[in-house]
Short mmCIF file of C-alpha atoms (C1' of nucleotides) in Angstrom, two decimals:
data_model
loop_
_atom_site.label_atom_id
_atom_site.label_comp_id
_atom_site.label_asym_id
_atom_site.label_seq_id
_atom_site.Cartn_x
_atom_site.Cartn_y
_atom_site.Cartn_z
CA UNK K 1 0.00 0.00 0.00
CA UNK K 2 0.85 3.60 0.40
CA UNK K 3 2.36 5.96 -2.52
CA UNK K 4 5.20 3.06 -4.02
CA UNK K 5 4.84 -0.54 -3.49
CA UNK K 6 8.20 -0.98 -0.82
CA UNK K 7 10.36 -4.60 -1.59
CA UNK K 8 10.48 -6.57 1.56
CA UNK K 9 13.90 -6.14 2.36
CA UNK K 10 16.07 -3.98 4.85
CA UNK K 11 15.49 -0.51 4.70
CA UNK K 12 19.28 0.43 4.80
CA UNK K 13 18.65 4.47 6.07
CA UNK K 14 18.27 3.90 9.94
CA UNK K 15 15.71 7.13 9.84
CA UNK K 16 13.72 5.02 7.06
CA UNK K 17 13.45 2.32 9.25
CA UNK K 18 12.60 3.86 12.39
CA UNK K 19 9.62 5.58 10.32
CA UNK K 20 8.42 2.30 8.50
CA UNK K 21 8.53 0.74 11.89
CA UNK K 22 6.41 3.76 13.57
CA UNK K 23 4.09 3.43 11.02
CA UNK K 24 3.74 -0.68 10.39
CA UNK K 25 4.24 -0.79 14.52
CA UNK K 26 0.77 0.92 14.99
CA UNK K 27 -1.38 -1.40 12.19
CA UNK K 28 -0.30 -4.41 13.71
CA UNK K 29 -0.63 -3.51 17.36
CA UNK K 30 -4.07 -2.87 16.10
CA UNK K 31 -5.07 -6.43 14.55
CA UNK K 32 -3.43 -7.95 17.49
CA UNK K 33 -6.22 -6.32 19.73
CA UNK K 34 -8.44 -6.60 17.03
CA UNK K 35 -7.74 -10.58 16.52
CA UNK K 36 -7.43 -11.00 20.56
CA UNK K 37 -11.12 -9.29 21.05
CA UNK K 38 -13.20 -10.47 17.81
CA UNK K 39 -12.00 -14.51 18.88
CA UNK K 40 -11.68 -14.05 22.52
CA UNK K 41 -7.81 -15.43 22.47
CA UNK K 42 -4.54 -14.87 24.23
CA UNK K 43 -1.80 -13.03 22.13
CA UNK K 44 1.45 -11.84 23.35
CA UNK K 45 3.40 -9.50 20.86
CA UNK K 46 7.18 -8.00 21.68
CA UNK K 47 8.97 -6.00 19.79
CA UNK K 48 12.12 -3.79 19.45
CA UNK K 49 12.37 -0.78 17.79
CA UNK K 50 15.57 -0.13 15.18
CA UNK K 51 17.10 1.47 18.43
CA UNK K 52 15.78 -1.31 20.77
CA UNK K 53 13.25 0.22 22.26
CA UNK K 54 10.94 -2.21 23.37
CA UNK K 55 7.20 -2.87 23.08
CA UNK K 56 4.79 -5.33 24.40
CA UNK K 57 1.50 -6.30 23.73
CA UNK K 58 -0.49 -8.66 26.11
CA UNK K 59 -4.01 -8.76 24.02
CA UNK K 60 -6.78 -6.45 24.43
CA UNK K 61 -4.72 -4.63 27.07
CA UNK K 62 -3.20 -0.78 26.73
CA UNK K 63 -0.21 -1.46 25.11
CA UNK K 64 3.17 -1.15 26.70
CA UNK K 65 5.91 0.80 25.69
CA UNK K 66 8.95 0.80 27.69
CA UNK A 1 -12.12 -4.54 4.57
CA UNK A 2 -14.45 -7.77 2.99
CA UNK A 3 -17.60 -7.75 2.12
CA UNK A 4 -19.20 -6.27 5.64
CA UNK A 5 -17.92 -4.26 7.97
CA UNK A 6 -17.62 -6.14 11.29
CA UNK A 7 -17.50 -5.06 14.82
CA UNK A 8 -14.86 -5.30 16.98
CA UNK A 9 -16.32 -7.32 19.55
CA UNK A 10 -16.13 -11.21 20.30
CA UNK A 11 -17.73 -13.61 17.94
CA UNK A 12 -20.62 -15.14 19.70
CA UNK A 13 -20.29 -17.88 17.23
CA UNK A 14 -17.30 -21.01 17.72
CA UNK A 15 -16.60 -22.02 14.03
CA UNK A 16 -17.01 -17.99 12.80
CA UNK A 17 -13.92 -17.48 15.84
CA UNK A 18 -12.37 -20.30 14.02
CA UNK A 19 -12.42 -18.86 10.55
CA UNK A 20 -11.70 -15.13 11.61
CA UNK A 21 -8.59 -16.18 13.46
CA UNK A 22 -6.92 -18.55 10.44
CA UNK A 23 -7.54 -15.87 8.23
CA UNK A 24 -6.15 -12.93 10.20
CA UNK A 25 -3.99 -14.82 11.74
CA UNK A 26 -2.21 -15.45 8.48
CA UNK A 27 -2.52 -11.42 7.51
CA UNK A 28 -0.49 -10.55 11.29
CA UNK A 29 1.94 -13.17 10.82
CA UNK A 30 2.91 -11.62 7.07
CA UNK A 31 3.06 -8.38 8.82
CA UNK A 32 5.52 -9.55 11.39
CA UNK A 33 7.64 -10.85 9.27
CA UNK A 34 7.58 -8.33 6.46
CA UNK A 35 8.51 -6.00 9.35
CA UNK A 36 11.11 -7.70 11.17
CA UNK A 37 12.86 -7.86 7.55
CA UNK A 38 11.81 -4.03 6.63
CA UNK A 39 13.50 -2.90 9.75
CA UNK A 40 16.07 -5.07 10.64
CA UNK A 41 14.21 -5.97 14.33
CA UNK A 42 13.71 -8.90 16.34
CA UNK A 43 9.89 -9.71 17.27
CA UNK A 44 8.54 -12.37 18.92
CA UNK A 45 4.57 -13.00 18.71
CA UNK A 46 2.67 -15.98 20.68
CA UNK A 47 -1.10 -16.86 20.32
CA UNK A 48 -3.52 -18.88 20.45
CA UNK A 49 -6.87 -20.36 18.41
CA UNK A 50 -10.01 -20.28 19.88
CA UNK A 51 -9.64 -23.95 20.35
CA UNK A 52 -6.44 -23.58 22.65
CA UNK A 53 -4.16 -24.64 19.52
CA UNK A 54 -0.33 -21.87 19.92
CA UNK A 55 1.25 -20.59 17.38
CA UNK A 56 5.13 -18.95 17.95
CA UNK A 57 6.36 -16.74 15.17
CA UNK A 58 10.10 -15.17 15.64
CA UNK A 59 10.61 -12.56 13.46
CA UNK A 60 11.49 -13.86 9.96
CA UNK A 61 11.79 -17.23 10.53
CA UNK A 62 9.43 -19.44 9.60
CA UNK A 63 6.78 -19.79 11.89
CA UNK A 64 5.93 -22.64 14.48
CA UNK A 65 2.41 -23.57 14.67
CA UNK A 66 2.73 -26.65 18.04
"C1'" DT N 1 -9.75 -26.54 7.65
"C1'" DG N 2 -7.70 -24.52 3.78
"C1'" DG N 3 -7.76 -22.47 -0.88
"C1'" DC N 4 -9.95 -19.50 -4.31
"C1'" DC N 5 -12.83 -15.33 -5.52
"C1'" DT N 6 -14.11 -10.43 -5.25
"C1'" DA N 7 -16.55 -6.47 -3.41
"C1'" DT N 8 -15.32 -3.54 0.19
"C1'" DT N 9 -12.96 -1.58 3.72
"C1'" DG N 10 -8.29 -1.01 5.82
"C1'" DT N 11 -3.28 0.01 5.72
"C1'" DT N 12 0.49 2.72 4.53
"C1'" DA N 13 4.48 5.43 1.65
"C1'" DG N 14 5.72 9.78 1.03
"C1'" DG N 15 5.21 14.37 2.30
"C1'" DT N 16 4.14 18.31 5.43
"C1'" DC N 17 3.93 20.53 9.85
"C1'" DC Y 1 8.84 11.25 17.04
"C1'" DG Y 2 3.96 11.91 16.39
"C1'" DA Y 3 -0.22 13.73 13.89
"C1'" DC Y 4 -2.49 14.60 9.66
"C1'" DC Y 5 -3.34 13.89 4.48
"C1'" DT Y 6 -4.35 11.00 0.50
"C1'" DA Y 7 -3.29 8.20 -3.44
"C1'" DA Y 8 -2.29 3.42 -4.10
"C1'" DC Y 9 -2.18 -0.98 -2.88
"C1'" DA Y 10 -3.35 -4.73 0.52
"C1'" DA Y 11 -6.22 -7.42 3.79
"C1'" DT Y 12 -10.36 -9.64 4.43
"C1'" DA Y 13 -15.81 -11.03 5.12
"C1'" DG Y 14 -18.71 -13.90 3.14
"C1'" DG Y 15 -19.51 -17.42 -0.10
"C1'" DC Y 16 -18.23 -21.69 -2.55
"C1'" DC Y 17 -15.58 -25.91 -3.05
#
DNA sequence: TGGCCTATTGTTAGGTC
DNA sequence: CGACCTAACAATAGGCC
């Protein structure tokens, strides 16, 4: 989606990355709630950020970023 | 997206929980992966069916459905 | 359950502030 | 880094096998 169709490789610019992941970070953390309320399932998501930042996800809950 | 707009609440129904989660389940787990490549990160995402049944995705590699 | 189909709605790349 | 905008492209609900 979006403007250009993007080739599923490694974004080599570190600021490119950090904005893809911004941007891709927030749609999935979406379906994960999405998925975790419409079936009534457990889903645990962690992820780190090009800088390492982490983020979890436990489900429906407010997400954590820490 | 699809045909009808559905809201996010829980399926009241066992076998339409079933169908929702293989078929976004499959959507999230391209996601992950796409962005774990995209951005170079490590993510690690755990859940599970309706019917108890995990599934373990690490980043790009292929995913473990136990 | 899983794959295919397609109308519809959702996501996002690139840009701006 | 986040919010907003919008053209393009992608995910998916419902139906059928």
């Amino acid at each position: 989606m979006g403007r250009v169709k993007l080739k599923i490789k490694r974004l080599e610019n570190l600021s490119g990355r950090q904005v893809t992941y911004s941007k891709r970070r927030a749609g999935i953390l979406k379906k994960t709630k999405e998925l975790s309320i419409l079936c009534d399932i457990d889903i645990l998501l962690l992820m780190f950020s090009p800088t390492g930042k982490p983020t979890l996800c436990l489900g429906e809950q407010r997400f954590v970023s820490l």
